[in-house]
Short mmCIF file of C-alpha atoms in Angstrom, two decimals:
data_model
loop_
_atom_site.label_atom_id
_atom_site.label_comp_id
_atom_site.label_asym_id
_atom_site.label_seq_id
_atom_site.Cartn_x
_atom_site.Cartn_y
_atom_site.Cartn_z
CA MET W 1 148.72 15.11 166.22
CA PHE W 2 148.70 14.56 162.44
CA GLY W 3 145.16 13.18 162.64
CA GLY W 4 143.99 16.27 164.52
CA SER W 5 145.37 18.72 161.96
CA SER W 6 143.99 17.09 158.79
CA PRO W 7 140.33 18.22 159.20
CA ILE W 8 141.56 21.86 159.26
CA ILE W 9 143.33 21.35 155.90
CA VAL W 10 140.16 19.81 154.39
CA LEU W 11 138.11 22.72 155.74
CA ASN W 12 140.54 25.23 154.12
CA GLN W 13 140.32 23.45 150.76
CA ASN W 14 136.53 23.43 150.91
CA THR W 15 136.51 27.12 151.80
CA LYS W 16 138.77 27.89 148.80
CA ARG W 17 136.52 25.87 146.49
CA GLU W 18 133.42 27.62 147.81
CA SER W 19 135.11 31.03 147.33
CA GLY W 20 136.12 30.04 143.78
CA ARG W 21 132.55 29.01 142.93
CA LYS W 22 131.19 32.33 144.26
CA VAL W 23 133.58 34.20 141.94
CA GLN W 24 132.58 32.00 138.97
CA PHE W 25 128.85 32.54 139.66
CA GLY W 26 129.55 36.29 139.94
CA ASN W 27 131.28 36.24 136.55
CA ILE W 28 128.37 34.32 135.01
CA LYS W 29 125.88 36.83 136.46
CA ALA W 30 127.93 39.74 135.06
CA GLY W 31 128.07 38.15 131.60
CA LYS W 32 124.33 37.44 131.60
CA SER W 33 123.46 41.01 132.66
CA ILE W 34 125.54 42.45 129.77
CA ALA W 35 123.90 39.99 127.32
CA ASP W 36 120.41 40.97 128.59
CA ILE W 37 121.05 44.65 127.71
CA ILE W 38 122.08 43.75 124.14
CA GLN W 39 119.57 40.93 123.50
CA THR W 40 116.80 43.20 122.13
CA CYS W 41 119.22 44.60 119.51
CA LEU W 42 119.38 41.37 117.46
CA GLY W 43 117.55 40.90 114.17
CA PRO W 44 115.54 43.06 111.75
CA ARG W 45 112.88 43.88 114.39
CA SER W 46 115.53 44.94 116.89
CA MET W 47 115.10 47.91 119.22
CA LEU W 48 117.47 50.88 119.43
CA LYS W 49 119.29 52.07 122.55
CA MET W 50 119.62 55.75 123.37
CA LEU W 51 123.00 56.43 124.94
CA MET W 52 124.03 59.63 126.68
CA ASP W 53 127.75 60.31 127.00
CA PRO W 54 129.32 62.41 129.83
CA MET W 55 129.52 65.45 127.53
CA GLY W 56 125.74 65.41 127.04
CA GLY W 57 125.85 63.97 123.51
CA ILE W 58 123.20 61.42 122.44
CA VAL W 59 123.76 58.31 120.31
CA MET W 60 120.88 56.17 119.01
CA THR W 61 121.96 52.78 117.67
CA ASN W 62 121.41 49.01 117.70
CA ASP W 63 125.10 48.27 117.02
CA GLY W 64 126.35 46.07 119.89
CA ASN W 65 129.89 47.44 119.88
CA ALA W 66 128.73 51.10 119.81
CA ILE W 67 126.37 50.48 122.77
CA LEU W 68 128.93 48.67 124.92
CA ARG W 69 131.59 51.33 124.26
CA GLU W 70 129.38 53.87 126.06
CA ILE W 71 128.41 51.66 129.04
CA THR W 72 130.33 52.04 132.32
CA VAL W 73 130.75 48.83 134.37
CA GLN W 74 132.56 48.01 137.60
CA HIS W 75 132.74 44.22 137.42
CA PRO W 76 136.03 42.99 135.87
CA ALA W 77 134.29 40.07 134.11
CA ALA W 78 131.73 42.48 132.58
CA LYS W 79 134.63 44.64 131.33
CA SER W 80 136.26 41.64 129.64
CA ILE W 81 132.95 40.78 127.92
CA ILE W 82 132.74 44.34 126.57
CA GLU W 83 136.25 43.80 125.14
CA VAL W 84 134.82 40.77 123.29
CA ALA W 85 132.56 43.04 121.20
CA ARG W 86 135.58 45.23 120.36
CA THR W 87 137.61 42.18 119.29
CA GLN W 88 134.77 40.95 117.07
CA ASP W 89 134.43 44.40 115.50
CA GLU W 90 138.16 44.69 114.76
CA GLU W 91 138.49 41.14 113.38
CA VAL W 92 135.45 40.87 111.10
CA GLY W 93 133.45 44.09 111.65
CA ASP W 94 130.07 42.38 112.11
CA GLY W 95 128.26 40.07 114.56
CA THR W 96 129.01 42.17 117.67
CA THR W 97 125.48 41.73 119.09
CA SER W 98 125.43 37.96 118.37
CA VAL W 99 128.78 37.39 120.07
CA ILE W 100 127.68 39.08 123.33
CA VAL W 101 124.32 37.25 123.43
CA LEU W 102 126.07 33.92 122.76
CA THR W 103 128.82 34.54 125.36
CA GLY W 104 126.19 35.31 128.01
CA GLU W 105 124.27 32.11 127.16
CA VAL W 106 127.39 29.87 127.13
CA LEU W 107 128.20 31.16 130.63
CA ASN W 108 124.59 30.64 131.66
CA VAL W 109 124.50 26.95 130.59
CA ALA W 110 127.74 26.33 132.53
CA SER W 111 126.10 27.52 135.77
CA PRO W 112 124.16 24.28 136.62
CA PHE W 113 127.34 22.15 136.29
CA LEU W 114 129.19 24.40 138.75
CA GLY W 115 126.21 24.07 141.10
CA GLU W 116 126.49 20.26 140.87
CA GLN W 117 130.17 20.50 141.96
CA MET W 118 131.54 19.55 138.50
CA HIS W 119 135.12 20.81 138.20
CA PRO W 120 135.58 23.78 135.79
CA THR W 121 138.37 21.95 133.90
CA VAL W 122 135.89 19.17 132.93
CA ILE W 123 133.41 21.78 131.64
CA ILE W 124 136.18 23.65 129.78
CA SER W 125 137.46 20.44 128.15
CA ALA W 126 133.95 19.64 126.83
CA PHE W 127 133.48 23.24 125.60
CA ARG W 128 136.80 23.12 123.68
CA ARG W 129 135.81 19.84 122.04
CA ALA W 130 132.43 21.33 121.07
CA LEU W 131 134.13 24.40 119.53
CA ASP W 132 136.46 22.25 117.40
CA ASP W 133 133.47 20.22 116.18
CA ILE W 134 131.44 23.39 115.45
CA LEU W 135 134.16 24.81 113.17
CA GLU W 136 134.65 21.45 111.41
CA ILE W 137 130.89 20.81 110.85
CA MET W 138 130.29 24.39 109.67
CA LYS W 139 132.92 24.24 106.92
CA ALA W 140 132.28 20.61 105.89
CA LYS W 141 128.45 20.36 105.97
CA ILE W 142 126.87 23.84 106.22
CA GLY W 143 129.22 26.17 104.28
CA VAL W 144 128.42 26.94 100.62
CA PRO W 145 131.08 28.34 98.24
CA VAL W 146 130.21 31.60 96.46
CA ASP W 147 131.38 33.15 93.18
CA VAL W 148 132.91 36.54 94.10
CA ASN W 149 132.74 37.66 90.45
CA ASN W 150 128.93 37.48 90.50
CA ASP W 151 127.83 40.93 91.70
CA GLY W 152 124.19 39.86 92.03
CA GLU W 153 125.08 37.13 94.55
CA LEU W 154 127.34 39.49 96.52
CA LEU W 155 124.61 42.17 96.70
CA LYS W 156 122.15 39.60 98.16
CA ILE W 157 124.67 38.71 100.90
CA ILE W 158 125.35 42.37 101.79
CA LYS W 159 121.59 43.06 101.81
CA SER W 160 121.02 40.36 104.45
CA CYS W 161 123.58 42.18 106.66
CA ILE W 162 121.96 45.63 106.13
CA GLY W 163 118.45 44.15 106.65
CA THR W 164 118.70 44.35 110.47
CA LYS W 165 119.97 47.94 110.48
CA PHE W 166 118.56 51.47 110.36
CA MET W 167 119.67 51.75 106.72
CA LYS W 168 117.55 48.81 105.44
CA GLN W 169 115.12 51.13 103.55
CA TRP W 170 118.11 52.31 101.45
CA SER W 171 119.63 48.80 101.29
CA GLU W 172 119.98 48.79 97.48
CA LEU W 173 122.06 52.01 97.55
CA ALA W 174 124.13 50.96 100.62
CA CYS W 175 124.94 47.52 99.15
CA LYS W 176 126.06 48.95 95.81
CA MET W 177 128.21 51.56 97.58
CA ALA W 178 129.85 48.90 99.81
CA LEU W 179 130.56 46.61 96.85
CA THR W 180 131.93 49.43 94.65
CA ALA W 181 134.20 50.78 97.42
CA THR W 182 135.56 47.32 98.30
CA LYS W 183 136.34 46.49 94.66
CA ILE W 184 138.14 49.84 94.21
CA VAL W 185 140.35 49.21 97.28
CA LEU W 186 141.07 45.54 96.40
CA VAL W 187 144.74 44.90 95.58
CA GLU W 188 145.99 41.45 94.53
CA GLU W 189 149.65 40.68 95.22
CA LYS W 190 151.24 37.22 94.78
CA GLY W 191 147.83 35.53 94.82
CA LYS W 192 146.79 37.27 98.08
CA LYS W 193 143.89 39.71 98.27
CA GLU W 194 144.54 42.80 100.35
CA ILE W 195 141.51 44.99 101.18
CA ASP W 196 142.53 47.87 103.47
CA LEU W 197 139.19 49.61 104.01
CA LYS W 198 140.35 51.50 107.10
CA ASN W 199 143.10 53.43 105.32
CA PHE W 200 141.88 53.66 101.72
CA ALA W 201 138.05 53.85 101.87
CA LYS W 202 137.38 57.12 103.71
CA VAL W 203 133.80 58.03 104.69
CA GLU W 204 133.08 61.77 104.44
CA LYS W 205 129.86 62.82 106.21
CA ILE W 206 128.28 66.04 104.87
CA PRO W 207 125.05 67.12 106.66
CA GLY W 208 122.28 68.24 104.31
CA GLY W 209 120.61 66.73 101.27
CA CYS W 210 119.06 63.24 101.16
CA ILE W 211 120.58 59.83 101.87
CA GLU W 212 119.88 59.05 98.16
CA ASP W 213 122.52 61.71 97.27
CA SER W 214 125.26 59.54 98.86
CA CYS W 215 127.80 58.08 96.43
CA VAL W 216 131.26 56.52 96.02
CA LEU W 217 133.81 58.76 94.30
CA GLN W 218 136.44 57.30 91.99
CA GLY W 219 138.99 59.39 93.82
CA ILE W 220 139.43 61.54 96.92
CA LEU W 221 137.39 64.25 98.65
CA LEU W 222 139.03 66.69 101.11
CA ASN W 223 137.42 69.33 103.31
CA LYS W 224 139.95 71.93 102.05
CA ASP W 225 140.21 75.03 99.87
CA VAL W 226 143.17 76.50 97.93
CA THR W 227 145.45 78.74 100.01
CA HIS W 228 144.90 81.88 97.85
CA PRO W 229 141.70 83.11 96.08
CA LYS W 230 143.60 83.80 92.80
CA MET W 231 144.59 80.13 92.41
CA LYS W 232 142.69 77.95 89.89
CA ARG W 233 139.76 76.00 91.35
CA LYS W 234 139.18 73.64 88.42
CA ILE W 235 141.86 71.81 86.42
CA GLU W 236 141.30 68.86 84.06
CA ASN W 237 143.92 66.09 84.07
CA PRO W 238 146.07 67.90 86.68
CA ARG W 239 149.72 67.10 87.35
CA ILE W 240 149.74 66.56 91.12
CA LEU W 241 152.79 66.95 93.37
CA LEU W 242 152.56 65.69 96.98
CA LEU W 243 154.92 67.06 99.63
CA ASP W 244 155.69 66.17 103.24
CA CYS W 245 157.66 69.39 103.89
CA SER W 246 156.72 72.98 104.63
CA LEU W 247 157.03 75.74 102.04
CA GLU W 248 158.14 78.19 104.73
CA TYR W 249 161.49 79.42 105.97
CA LYS W 250 163.03 76.62 108.02
CA LYS W 251 163.18 77.47 111.69
CA GLY W 252 166.04 76.32 113.93
CA GLU W 253 165.82 72.75 115.30
CA SER W 254 166.33 74.04 118.86
CA GLN W 255 166.44 77.54 120.36
CA THR W 256 168.25 79.75 117.85
CA ASN W 257 169.67 83.20 118.70
CA ILE W 258 170.91 85.70 116.11
CA GLU W 259 172.98 88.68 117.19
CA ILE W 260 172.60 91.71 114.91
CA THR W 261 175.35 94.36 115.13
CA ALA W 262 175.07 96.39 111.92
CA GLU W 263 171.97 98.15 110.56
CA ASP W 264 171.77 96.14 107.33
CA ASP W 265 172.18 92.73 109.05
CA PHE W 266 168.42 92.39 109.57
CA ALA W 267 167.77 93.06 105.88
CA LYS W 268 170.39 90.37 105.07
CA VAL W 269 168.54 87.81 107.24
CA LEU W 270 165.24 88.62 105.51
CA ARG W 271 166.92 88.33 102.11
CA LEU W 272 168.27 84.87 103.06
CA GLU W 273 164.75 83.77 103.97
CA GLU W 274 163.38 85.03 100.65
CA GLU W 275 166.17 83.32 98.69
CA TYR W 276 165.50 80.01 100.49
CA ILE W 277 161.76 80.15 99.73
CA GLN W 278 162.42 81.15 96.10
CA GLU W 279 164.82 78.21 95.79
CA ILE W 280 162.29 75.62 97.03
CA CYS W 281 159.59 77.15 94.81
CA ASN W 282 161.94 76.94 91.79
CA ASP W 283 162.46 73.21 92.58
CA ILE W 284 158.67 72.75 92.47
CA ILE W 285 158.10 74.88 89.36
CA ALA W 286 160.82 72.93 87.49
CA VAL W 287 158.59 69.79 87.23
CA LYS W 288 155.59 71.91 86.07
CA PRO W 289 152.85 70.65 88.41
CA ASP W 290 149.29 72.07 88.25
CA LEU W 291 148.51 71.31 91.88
CA VAL W 292 150.77 71.13 94.95
CA ILE W 293 149.44 69.42 98.12
CA THR W 294 151.54 69.58 101.29
CA GLU W 295 151.08 68.22 104.81
CA LYS W 296 152.74 71.32 106.32
CA GLY W 297 152.33 75.10 105.99
CA VAL W 298 152.83 77.42 102.99
CA SER W 299 154.18 80.96 103.53
CA ASP W 300 152.72 84.04 101.83
CA LEU W 301 155.89 84.48 99.75
CA ALA W 302 155.72 80.84 98.52
CA GLN W 303 152.06 81.42 97.54
CA HIS W 304 153.15 84.48 95.55
CA PHE W 305 155.73 82.49 93.54
CA LEU W 306 153.27 79.61 92.94
CA ILE W 307 150.48 81.96 91.76
CA LYS W 308 152.91 83.57 89.26
CA ALA W 309 153.67 80.06 87.91
CA GLY W 310 149.91 79.24 87.67
CA ILE W 311 150.09 76.50 90.34
CA SER W 312 147.25 75.84 92.80
CA CYS W 313 148.20 74.85 96.35
CA ILE W 314 146.48 73.06 99.28
CA ARG W 315 148.16 72.98 102.68
CA ARG W 316 147.95 71.14 106.03
CA VAL W 317 146.48 67.93 104.58
CA ARG W 318 146.37 64.92 106.95
CA LYS W 319 149.00 62.20 106.45
CA THR W 320 146.27 59.58 105.88
CA ASP W 321 144.59 61.76 103.22
CA ASN W 322 147.93 62.36 101.51
CA ASN W 323 148.51 58.58 101.34
CA ARG W 324 145.07 58.13 99.75
CA ILE W 325 145.76 60.86 97.16
CA ALA W 326 149.13 59.22 96.37
CA ARG W 327 147.43 55.85 95.75
CA ALA W 328 144.59 57.37 93.67
CA SER W 329 146.67 59.77 91.53
CA GLY W 330 149.86 57.72 91.13
CA ALA W 331 152.00 60.44 92.77
CA THR W 332 154.84 59.82 95.24
CA ILE W 333 155.05 61.81 98.49
CA VAL W 334 158.33 63.79 98.46
CA ASN W 335 160.07 64.81 101.69
CA ARG W 336 162.57 67.39 100.28
CA THR W 337 161.94 69.73 97.34
CA GLU W 338 165.48 69.23 95.96
CA GLU W 339 164.72 65.50 95.52
CA ILE W 340 161.65 65.99 93.27
CA LYS W 341 161.78 63.94 90.03
CA GLU W 342 159.45 63.78 87.05
CA GLU W 343 158.18 60.28 88.04
CA ASP W 344 157.02 61.65 91.46
CA VAL W 345 154.28 63.72 89.75
CA GLY W 346 150.84 62.04 89.68
CA THR W 347 148.95 62.12 86.37
CA ALA W 348 146.19 59.52 86.95
CA CYS W 349 143.61 62.05 88.26
CA GLY W 350 140.98 63.16 85.73
CA LEU W 351 139.62 66.29 87.41
CA PHE W 352 140.56 68.66 90.26
CA GLU W 353 137.67 70.86 91.33
CA ILE W 354 136.65 72.82 94.43
CA LYS W 355 132.94 73.00 95.26
CA LYS W 356 131.11 74.83 98.01
CA ILE W 357 128.56 72.72 99.94
CA GLY W 358 126.73 74.76 102.56
CA ASP W 359 129.37 76.95 104.24
CA GLU W 360 132.28 74.58 103.58
CA TYR W 361 134.65 74.17 100.65
CA PHE W 362 135.46 70.65 99.40
CA THR W 363 138.29 69.62 97.11
CA TYR W 364 137.38 66.88 94.60
CA LEU W 365 140.16 64.82 93.00
CA ILE W 366 138.02 62.48 90.90
CA ASP W 367 137.76 60.43 87.68
CA CYS W 368 141.04 58.69 88.55
CA LYS W 369 142.28 55.79 86.40
CA ASN W 370 142.33 52.62 88.54
CA PRO W 371 142.47 54.63 91.80
CA LYS W 372 142.83 51.83 94.48
CA ALA W 373 141.55 54.41 97.02
CA CYS W 374 138.16 56.07 97.26
CA THR W 375 135.92 58.37 99.29
CA ILE W 376 132.35 57.46 100.26
CA VAL W 377 130.27 60.64 100.49
CA LEU W 378 127.31 60.34 102.89
CA ARG W 379 124.53 62.92 102.86
CA GLY W 380 121.71 63.08 105.41
CA ALA W 381 119.40 65.30 107.41
CA SER W 382 121.43 65.46 110.63
CA LYS W 383 124.69 64.34 112.26
CA ASP W 384 122.88 61.63 114.30
CA ILE W 385 121.45 60.05 111.13
CA LEU W 386 124.81 60.31 109.34
CA ASN W 387 126.63 58.64 112.26
CA GLU W 388 124.17 55.71 112.29
CA VAL W 389 124.36 55.36 108.48
CA ASP W 390 128.17 55.36 108.77
CA ARG W 391 128.05 52.55 111.38
CA ASN W 392 125.71 50.50 109.17
CA LEU W 393 127.84 51.09 106.08
CA GLN W 394 131.00 49.97 107.92
CA ASP W 395 129.25 46.64 108.67
CA ALA W 396 128.32 46.28 104.99
CA LEU W 397 131.90 47.09 103.90
CA ASN W 398 133.33 44.52 106.33
CA VAL W 399 130.88 41.82 105.19
CA THR W 400 131.88 42.47 101.55
CA ARG W 401 135.58 42.26 102.48
CA ASN W 402 135.07 39.00 104.40
CA VAL W 403 133.20 37.34 101.52
CA ILE W 404 135.78 38.38 98.91
CA GLN W 405 138.68 37.18 101.09
CA GLU W 406 136.99 33.92 102.17
CA PRO W 407 134.21 33.10 99.65
CA VAL W 408 132.23 30.64 101.83
CA LEU W 409 128.71 31.38 103.07
CA VAL W 410 126.43 29.93 105.75
CA PRO W 411 122.63 30.47 106.04
CA GLY W 412 121.49 33.34 108.30
CA GLY W 413 118.40 33.76 110.48
CA GLY W 414 119.65 31.35 113.16
CA ALA W 415 119.74 28.43 110.66
CA THR W 416 123.49 27.82 111.13
CA GLU W 417 123.19 27.81 114.93
CA MET W 418 120.22 25.41 114.84
CA ALA W 419 121.97 23.06 112.38
CA LEU W 420 125.08 23.03 114.60
CA ALA W 421 122.95 22.44 117.74
CA HIS W 422 121.32 19.41 116.08
CA ALA W 423 124.71 18.07 114.86
CA LEU W 424 126.27 18.45 118.36
CA ASN W 425 123.34 16.68 120.03
CA GLU W 426 123.77 13.76 117.59
CA LYS W 427 127.54 13.67 118.17
CA ALA W 428 127.09 13.82 121.97
CA LYS W 429 125.51 10.33 121.88
CA SER W 430 128.95 8.87 121.09
CA ILE W 431 130.58 10.53 124.17
CA VAL W 432 130.42 8.08 127.09
CA THR W 433 132.19 10.16 129.78
CA VAL W 434 130.81 12.96 131.97
CA HIS W 435 131.93 15.42 129.23
CA GLN W 436 128.71 14.56 127.36
CA TRP W 437 126.55 16.95 129.45
CA PRO W 438 128.62 20.17 129.09
CA TYR W 439 129.03 19.23 125.39
CA ARG W 440 125.23 19.10 125.02
CA ALA W 441 124.99 22.40 126.91
CA ILE W 442 126.85 24.17 124.06
CA ALA W 443 124.19 22.84 121.64
CA LYS W 444 121.53 24.33 123.91
CA ALA W 445 123.42 27.65 124.13
CA LEU W 446 123.52 27.96 120.31
CA GLU W 447 119.70 27.97 120.25
CA ILE W 448 119.72 31.40 121.94
CA ILE W 449 120.24 33.11 118.52
CA PRO W 450 117.05 31.76 116.82
CA SER W 451 115.21 32.05 120.16
CA THR W 452 116.13 35.79 120.46
CA LEU W 453 115.10 36.43 116.82
CA ILE W 454 111.68 34.89 117.59
CA GLN W 455 111.30 36.94 120.81
CA ASN W 456 112.27 40.23 119.12
CA CYS W 457 109.48 39.97 116.55
CA GLY W 458 106.86 38.96 119.14
CA ALA W 459 106.15 35.37 118.01
CA SER W 460 105.57 32.32 120.25
CA THR W 461 109.08 31.22 121.26
CA ILE W 462 108.49 27.62 122.46
CA ARG W 463 106.17 26.60 119.58
CA THR W 464 108.35 28.15 116.83
CA LEU W 465 111.59 26.76 118.30
CA THR W 466 110.07 23.26 118.51
CA ALA W 467 108.99 23.50 114.85
CA LEU W 468 112.51 24.60 113.88
CA ARG W 469 114.07 21.68 115.81
CA ALA W 470 111.72 19.30 113.98
CA LYS W 471 112.80 20.74 110.61
CA HIS W 472 116.51 20.27 111.43
CA ALA W 473 115.87 16.66 112.55
CA GLN W 474 115.04 15.87 108.89
CA PRO W 475 117.95 15.10 106.50
CA ASN W 476 119.42 17.93 104.32
CA SER W 477 117.56 20.68 106.21
CA THR W 478 120.47 22.81 107.43
CA SER W 479 119.19 26.01 105.79
CA TRP W 480 115.93 26.37 107.77
CA GLY W 481 115.86 29.40 110.05
CA ILE W 482 113.69 32.22 111.42
CA ASP W 483 112.22 35.03 109.34
CA GLY W 484 113.20 38.01 111.51
CA GLU W 485 110.21 40.07 110.29
CA THR W 486 107.39 37.56 111.03
CA GLY W 487 108.98 34.97 113.35
CA GLU W 488 108.03 32.09 111.03
CA VAL W 489 110.19 29.07 110.16
CA VAL W 490 111.43 29.54 106.55
CA ASP W 491 114.11 28.16 104.22
CA MET W 492 116.98 30.67 104.08
CA LYS W 493 118.05 29.39 100.64
CA GLN W 494 114.76 30.62 99.15
CA TYR W 495 114.91 33.87 101.14
CA GLY W 496 118.50 34.47 100.02
CA ILE W 497 119.71 35.35 103.54
CA TRP W 498 123.36 34.34 103.87
CA GLU W 499 126.24 35.34 106.09
CA PRO W 500 130.01 35.07 105.58
CA CYS W 501 131.41 31.91 107.16
CA ALA W 502 134.32 33.99 108.57
CA VAL W 503 131.91 36.12 110.67
CA ARG W 504 130.06 33.12 112.13
CA ALA W 505 133.31 31.23 112.84
CA GLN W 506 134.75 34.27 114.63
CA THR W 507 131.52 34.66 116.64
CA PHE W 508 131.65 31.05 117.91
CA LYS W 509 135.38 31.16 118.62
CA THR W 510 135.22 34.47 120.51
CA ALA W 511 132.09 33.58 122.52
CA ILE W 512 133.17 30.10 123.65
CA GLU W 513 136.81 31.04 124.30
CA THR W 514 135.73 34.04 126.40
CA ALA W 515 133.37 31.83 128.43
CA ILE W 516 136.22 29.32 128.95
CA LEU W 517 138.51 32.11 130.11
CA LEU W 518 135.98 33.39 132.66
CA LEU W 519 135.23 29.85 133.95
CA ARG W 520 138.94 29.37 134.69
CA ILE W 521 138.93 32.33 137.10
CA ASP W 522 138.44 31.18 140.70
CA ASP W 523 139.52 34.37 142.49
CA ILE W 524 139.63 38.13 141.95
CA VAL W 525 142.64 39.69 143.66
CA SER W 526 143.17 43.44 143.81
CA GLY W 527 146.72 44.79 143.48
CA VAL W 528 145.77 47.89 145.54
CA LYS W 529 147.07 47.85 149.13
CA LYS W 530 144.57 48.46 151.91
CA ALA W 531 145.25 51.45 154.14
CA GLU W 532 145.27 49.38 157.35
CA SER W 533 147.43 46.52 155.98
CA GLU W 534 151.20 46.73 155.71
CA GLY W 535 151.35 45.36 152.18
CA GLY W 536 150.41 42.50 149.88
CA ALA W 537 147.46 42.03 147.62
CA SER W 538 143.98 42.28 149.06
CA ARG W 539 140.77 40.63 147.90
CA PRO W 540 138.08 43.22 147.12
CA PRO W 541 134.42 42.77 148.05
CA PRO W 542 132.40 41.18 145.20
CA PRO W 543 131.79 44.01 142.69
CA ASP W 544 128.30 44.84 141.59
CA ALA W 545 127.61 43.03 138.33
CA GLN W 546 124.96 45.44 137.16
CA PRO W 547 126.28 47.90 134.53
CA ASN W 548 125.35 51.55 134.77
CA GLU W 549 123.77 52.58 131.50
#
């Protein structure tokens, strides 16, 4: 009886394995299809994608993260690969296209081993070992330290990042803006460098003018005007007071009812309101500010008292903008007017001025002493151009931040990937177990970056890649890569094309770890109950891997 039942058990196990392999091949196909969409967006000769959102808006870009944000996919593995681009963008802000292309290729090279019935855990183990060796080799043999105090060197590095973008014809301007903004925001505390670009380097896009008119302000720019036309619109060395409270009569916290019995009771209530507003205005006037900026509203009566005292006022400023003004002007944001002290007033701003650009009014708080917060003003012909310039500038800012925080560089143009591929192939000779073949597969996957650069500029892929392999087989040749403009094999040291080590390391970690994660999945189970079943999880039909652009 036992002998009769055992073949059924074996059959069930084989069926489960077969089902698991189908899921893994489906995941690989999904990853490859996402990578194929993005592949033409790598390098200086990259193509743009035109994306149409549900509202009818159009975006034209070659930024991997921006493209994948707009794509709708059904396959769960494809969705997780799109998340990879978002992770890369949040961590280091660059290399989003590379990470997707590399993830797709790592999954692709794993496919033959699954077809040969090699267990996924063996493949994963080899991939992990390869990743550890990649990070070690990159820092020990390929990485080159850089002097962050040398602006010329830093500008070359930022230029190599901008070189593949729409903004490359204005690369000199963009690089200088990125470097200036990053150095303004840089704060050193206890030997640690903190560069908070997201909160303290605001990009203000103003349609009109030329891209050459763009600049970095030593201070803050707000799309605001003073609350009353009689208030001053230009003040030199202003005393700035920042508030987080409204200059209006305080309304009841919950529903408030007032019962009026006598005729003069209403007049008494109005008088109380006036007295309250006069009191909070007197608290402000006591410290003699020239400019009051509040996050809340300002009543007409409060404006009247402030005009009489010669104080300009700006209301309903965003919390983030108020924080930037506080950091630039040296002011402290006050929550209650009765708590205002002399030291809360900011005096580090050199000029307050309101200018009209087109139909809009803009408040300039500039010429600040050691501001630690800035505004990058972008000018351009249209909103589409400004949005693309903004995306490119964010990449440049992030590259600058990465280099200043971790001053180690690696050669660009696919040189790092080719050097690592050669080093892994050499190291694989010492591995005697079956792990050797998946380990070598990672070396092959790394070659997709130089291979894509060659393809995108229309050169002969096989011949150029063979020449590049031959170069890297020679000693001390780790800096040879692909010229993205011509597709020729060149020395990146002479070309001055470098990338931050942090970006490359994050690219390899994210790509290989995502591939490992997807290879470990052997089933996709839906938590949605089927209408005909009584309960329990159901397995959905294999989703379509093709994304809908």
